[in-house]
Every structure is written in C-alpha cells, then in structure tokens.
C-alpha cells in the first residue's frame, strides 16, 4: 500500500492545470477512500483542496503500480478534471 505521505509527494511533485489555469492546492486534506470502476473497486487516497476559489477532489492510487501490469487498477481521477501542466 502506498503511504499517504508518498501519495501527497507524487501529487504535489507535478504541475497541474484545469480549464487552462494552473492549479495551486491550498488547505489540502488527504484521507482513505475507495473508487468503483468498470472492472472492480479499488482503495485510493482522496485529496480535497481549494485552488483559485474552486473546490477540487482528486482520487489518487493507493496500490503500487508495476509498469508491465496489464490491468493496473485505478491510478488517478480528478473533479473538476486535471491534466499535467
């Protein structure tokens, strides 16, 4: 299982944008959660934060990922949508 500190480090170690604007997380909170996909349910970390007055929720992987895995499970999803920036 990926520790919450590692998940935060991975998330904050990247630049993100949403709707063409840079996302700068403020008041970030992390907690354990689960997501349901078309292939099953997976444990994950839920990150809640504000950026530019907008509320964001990101679900970040909790299980380690191996590059050659054909079915890696769940990696990341954000609402509103995030993309590398």
mmCIF file with all atom_site columns, C-alpha atoms in Angstrom:
data_model
loop_
_atom_site.group_PDB
_atom_site.id
_atom_site.type_symbol
_atom_site.label_atom_id
_atom_site.label_alt_id
_atom_site.label_comp_id
_atom_site.label_asym_id
_atom_site.label_entity_id
_atom_site.label_seq_id
_atom_site.pdbx_PDB_ins_code
_atom_site.Cartn_x
_atom_site.Cartn_y
_atom_site.Cartn_z
_atom_site.occupancy
_atom_site.B_iso_or_equiv
_atom_site.pdbx_formal_charge
_atom_site.auth_seq_id
_atom_site.auth_comp_id
_atom_site.auth_asym_id
_atom_site.auth_atom_id
_atom_site.pdbx_PDB_model_num
ATOM 1  C CA . UNK A 1 1  ? 0.000   0.000  0.000   1.00 0.00 ? 1  UNK A CA 1
ATOM 2  C CA . UNK A 1 2  ? 1.262   3.450  -0.933  1.00 0.00 ? 2  UNK A CA 1
ATOM 3  C CA . UNK A 1 3  ? 1.602   5.606  2.225   1.00 0.00 ? 3  UNK A CA 1
ATOM 4  C CA . UNK A 1 4  ? -0.374  8.854  2.267   1.00 0.00 ? 4  UNK A CA 1
ATOM 5  C CA . UNK A 1 5  ? 2.884   10.836 2.520   1.00 0.00 ? 5  UNK A CA 1
ATOM 6  C CA . UNK A 1 6  ? 4.121   9.237  -0.719  1.00 0.00 ? 6  UNK A CA 1
ATOM 7  C CA . UNK A 1 7  ? 0.806   9.909  -2.481  1.00 0.00 ? 7  UNK A CA 1
ATOM 8  C CA . UNK A 1 8  ? 0.991   13.572 -1.446  1.00 0.00 ? 8  UNK A CA 1
ATOM 9  C CA . UNK A 1 9  ? 4.597   13.797 -2.598  1.00 0.00 ? 9  UNK A CA 1
ATOM 10 C CA . UNK A 1 10 ? 3.724   12.318 -6.005  1.00 0.00 ? 10 UNK A CA 1
ATOM 11 C CA . UNK A 1 11 ? 0.720   14.606 -6.463  1.00 0.00 ? 11 UNK A CA 1
ATOM 12 C CA . UNK A 1 12 ? 2.462   17.794 -5.307  1.00 0.00 ? 12 UNK A CA 1
ATOM 13 C CA . UNK A 1 13 ? 5.608   16.886 -7.266  1.00 0.00 ? 13 UNK A CA 1
ATOM 14 C CA . UNK A 1 14 ? 3.780   17.566 -10.540 1.00 0.00 ? 14 UNK A CA 1
ATOM 15 C CA . UNK A 1 15 ? 2.336   20.728 -12.021 1.00 0.00 ? 15 UNK A CA 1
ATOM 16 C CA . UNK A 1 16 ? -1.408  20.559 -12.736 1.00 0.00 ? 16 UNK A CA 1
ATOM 17 C CA . UNK A 1 17 ? -3.892  22.673 -14.657 1.00 0.00 ? 17 UNK A CA 1
ATOM 18 C CA . UNK A 1 18 ? -7.650  22.709 -15.056 1.00 0.00 ? 18 UNK A CA 1
ATOM 19 C CA . UNK A 1 19 ? -9.510  24.648 -17.718 1.00 0.00 ? 19 UNK A CA 1
ATOM 20 C CA . UNK A 1 20 ? -6.215  26.127 -18.906 1.00 0.00 ? 20 UNK A CA 1
ATOM 21 C CA . UNK A 1 21 ? -5.392  27.581 -15.459 1.00 0.00 ? 21 UNK A CA 1
ATOM 22 C CA . UNK A 1 22 ? -2.590  26.470 -13.140 1.00 0.00 ? 22 UNK A CA 1
ATOM 23 C CA . UNK A 1 23 ? -3.807  24.586 -10.066 1.00 0.00 ? 23 UNK A CA 1
ATOM 24 C CA . UNK A 1 24 ? -2.124  25.522 -6.773  1.00 0.00 ? 24 UNK A CA 1
ATOM 25 C CA . UNK A 1 25 ? -3.542  23.351 -3.957  1.00 0.00 ? 25 UNK A CA 1
ATOM 26 C CA . UNK A 1 26 ? -4.445  25.167 -0.725  1.00 0.00 ? 26 UNK A CA 1
ATOM 27 C CA . UNK A 1 27 ? -5.760  23.624 2.506   1.00 0.00 ? 27 UNK A CA 1
ATOM 28 C CA . UNK A 1 28 ? -5.081  20.141 1.164   1.00 0.00 ? 28 UNK A CA 1
ATOM 29 C CA . UNK A 1 29 ? -6.594  17.246 3.113   1.00 0.00 ? 29 UNK A CA 1
ATOM 30 C CA . UNK A 1 30 ? -5.985  13.541 2.450   1.00 0.00 ? 30 UNK A CA 1
ATOM 31 C CA . UNK A 1 31 ? -7.967  10.514 3.613   1.00 0.00 ? 31 UNK A CA 1
ATOM 32 C CA . UNK A 1 32 ? -8.554  6.891  2.646   1.00 0.00 ? 32 UNK A CA 1
ATOM 33 C CA . UNK A 1 33 ? -11.408 6.151  0.231   1.00 0.00 ? 33 UNK A CA 1
ATOM 34 C CA . UNK A 1 34 ? -12.487 3.670  -2.442  1.00 0.00 ? 34 UNK A CA 1
ATOM 35 C CA . UNK A 1 35 ? -13.435 4.049  -6.099  1.00 0.00 ? 35 UNK A CA 1
ATOM 36 C CA . UNK A 1 36 ? -15.606 1.797  -8.209  1.00 0.00 ? 36 UNK A CA 1
ATOM 37 C CA . UNK A 1 37 ? -14.695 1.299  -11.872 1.00 0.00 ? 37 UNK A CA 1
ATOM 38 C CA . UNK A 1 38 ? -15.980 -0.918 -14.641 1.00 0.00 ? 38 UNK A CA 1
ATOM 39 C CA . UNK A 1 39 ? -13.578 -3.679 -13.574 1.00 0.00 ? 39 UNK A CA 1
ATOM 40 C CA . UNK A 1 40 ? -13.881 -3.513 -9.788  1.00 0.00 ? 40 UNK A CA 1
ATOM 41 C CA . UNK A 1 41 ? -13.446 -1.454 -6.641  1.00 0.00 ? 41 UNK A CA 1
ATOM 42 C CA . UNK A 1 42 ? -10.065 -0.115 -5.563  1.00 0.00 ? 42 UNK A CA 1
ATOM 43 C CA . UNK A 1 43 ? -8.690  1.549  -2.434  1.00 0.00 ? 43 UNK A CA 1
ATOM 44 C CA . UNK A 1 44 ? -7.378  5.056  -3.056  1.00 0.00 ? 44 UNK A CA 1
ATOM 45 C CA . UNK A 1 45 ? -6.452  8.340  -1.389  1.00 0.00 ? 45 UNK A CA 1
ATOM 46 C CA . UNK A 1 46 ? -8.947  11.189 -1.578  1.00 0.00 ? 46 UNK A CA 1
ATOM 47 C CA . UNK A 1 47 ? -7.346  14.637 -1.767  1.00 0.00 ? 47 UNK A CA 1
ATOM 48 C CA . UNK A 1 48 ? -9.617  17.628 -1.141  1.00 0.00 ? 48 UNK A CA 1
ATOM 49 C CA . UNK A 1 49 ? -8.310  21.154 -1.714  1.00 0.00 ? 49 UNK A CA 1
ATOM 50 C CA . UNK A 1 50 ? -9.040  24.651 -2.991  1.00 0.00 ? 50 UNK A CA 1
ATOM 51 C CA . UNK A 1 51 ? -7.300  26.425 -5.850  1.00 0.00 ? 51 UNK A CA 1
ATOM 52 C CA . UNK A 1 52 ? -8.275  29.844 -7.134  1.00 0.00 ? 52 UNK A CA 1
ATOM 53 C CA . UNK A 1 53 ? -11.526 29.696 -5.188  1.00 0.00 ? 53 UNK A CA 1
ATOM 54 C CA . UNK A 1 54 ? -12.521 26.381 -6.806  1.00 0.00 ? 54 UNK A CA 1
ATOM 55 C CA . UNK A 1 55 ? -13.016 23.138 -4.893  1.00 0.00 ? 55 UNK A CA 1
ATOM 56 C CA . UNK A 1 56 ? -11.169 20.074 -6.175  1.00 0.00 ? 56 UNK A CA 1
ATOM 57 C CA . UNK A 1 57 ? -11.417 16.389 -5.304  1.00 0.00 ? 57 UNK A CA 1
ATOM 58 C CA . UNK A 1 58 ? -8.721  14.040 -6.558  1.00 0.00 ? 58 UNK A CA 1
ATOM 59 C CA . UNK A 1 59 ? -8.704  10.280 -6.107  1.00 0.00 ? 59 UNK A CA 1
ATOM 60 C CA . UNK A 1 60 ? -5.096  9.042  -6.163  1.00 0.00 ? 60 UNK A CA 1
ATOM 61 C CA . UNK A 1 61 ? -3.902  5.453  -6.329  1.00 0.00 ? 61 UNK A CA 1
ATOM 62 C CA . UNK A 1 62 ? -3.234  3.620  -3.082  1.00 0.00 ? 62 UNK A CA 1
ATOM 63 C CA . UNK A 1 63 ? -1.876  0.426  -4.639  1.00 0.00 ? 63 UNK A CA 1
ATOM 64 C CA . UNK A 1 64 ? 1.595   0.325  -6.097  1.00 0.00 ? 64 UNK A CA 1
ATOM 65 C CA . UNK A 1 65 ? 1.756   0.103  -9.882  1.00 0.00 ? 65 UNK A CA 1
ATOM 66 C CA . UNK A 1 66 ? 4.072   -2.075 -11.964 1.00 0.00 ? 66 UNK A CA 1
ATOM 67 C CA . UNK A 1 67 ? 4.763   -0.778 -15.480 1.00 0.00 ? 67 UNK A CA 1
ATOM 68 C CA . UNK A 1 68 ? 4.170   -4.183 -17.133 1.00 0.00 ? 68 UNK A CA 1
ATOM 69 C CA . UNK A 1 69 ? 0.825   -4.772 -15.399 1.00 0.00 ? 69 UNK A CA 1
ATOM 70 C CA . UNK A 1 70 ? -1.933  -5.310 -17.957 1.00 0.00 ? 70 UNK A CA 1
ATOM 71 C CA . UNK A 1 71 ? -4.647  -4.258 -15.522 1.00 0.00 ? 71 UNK A CA 1
ATOM 72 C CA . UNK A 1 72 ? -3.145  -1.617 -13.210 1.00 0.00 ? 72 UNK A CA 1
ATOM 73 C CA . UNK A 1 73 ? -6.443  -0.891 -11.488 1.00 0.00 ? 73 UNK A CA 1
ATOM 74 C CA . UNK A 1 74 ? -7.022  2.707  -10.530 1.00 0.00 ? 74 UNK A CA 1
ATOM 75 C CA . UNK A 1 75 ? -4.368  5.429  -10.893 1.00 0.00 ? 75 UNK A CA 1
ATOM 76 C CA . UNK A 1 76 ? -5.942  8.914  -10.645 1.00 0.00 ? 76 UNK A CA 1
ATOM 77 C CA . UNK A 1 77 ? -9.131  10.885 -11.308 1.00 0.00 ? 77 UNK A CA 1
ATOM 78 C CA . UNK A 1 78 ? -9.991  14.498 -10.507 1.00 0.00 ? 78 UNK A CA 1
ATOM 79 C CA . UNK A 1 79 ? -13.155 16.586 -10.362 1.00 0.00 ? 79 UNK A CA 1
ATOM 80 C CA . UNK A 1 80 ? -13.022 19.059 -11.980 1.00 0.00 ? 80 UNK A CA 1
ATOM 81 C CA . UNK A 1 81 ? -10.719 17.328 -14.460 1.00 0.00 ? 81 UNK A CA 1
ATOM 82 C CA . UNK A 1 82 ? -6.969  17.881 -14.047 1.00 0.00 ? 82 UNK A CA 1
ATOM 83 C CA . UNK A 1 83 ? -4.204  17.490 -16.590 1.00 0.00 ? 83 UNK A CA 1
ATOM 84 C CA . UNK A 1 84 ? -0.408  17.760 -16.321 1.00 0.00 ? 84 UNK A CA 1
ATOM 85 C CA . UNK A 1 85 ? 0.644   21.333 -16.682 1.00 0.00 ? 85 UNK A CA 1
#
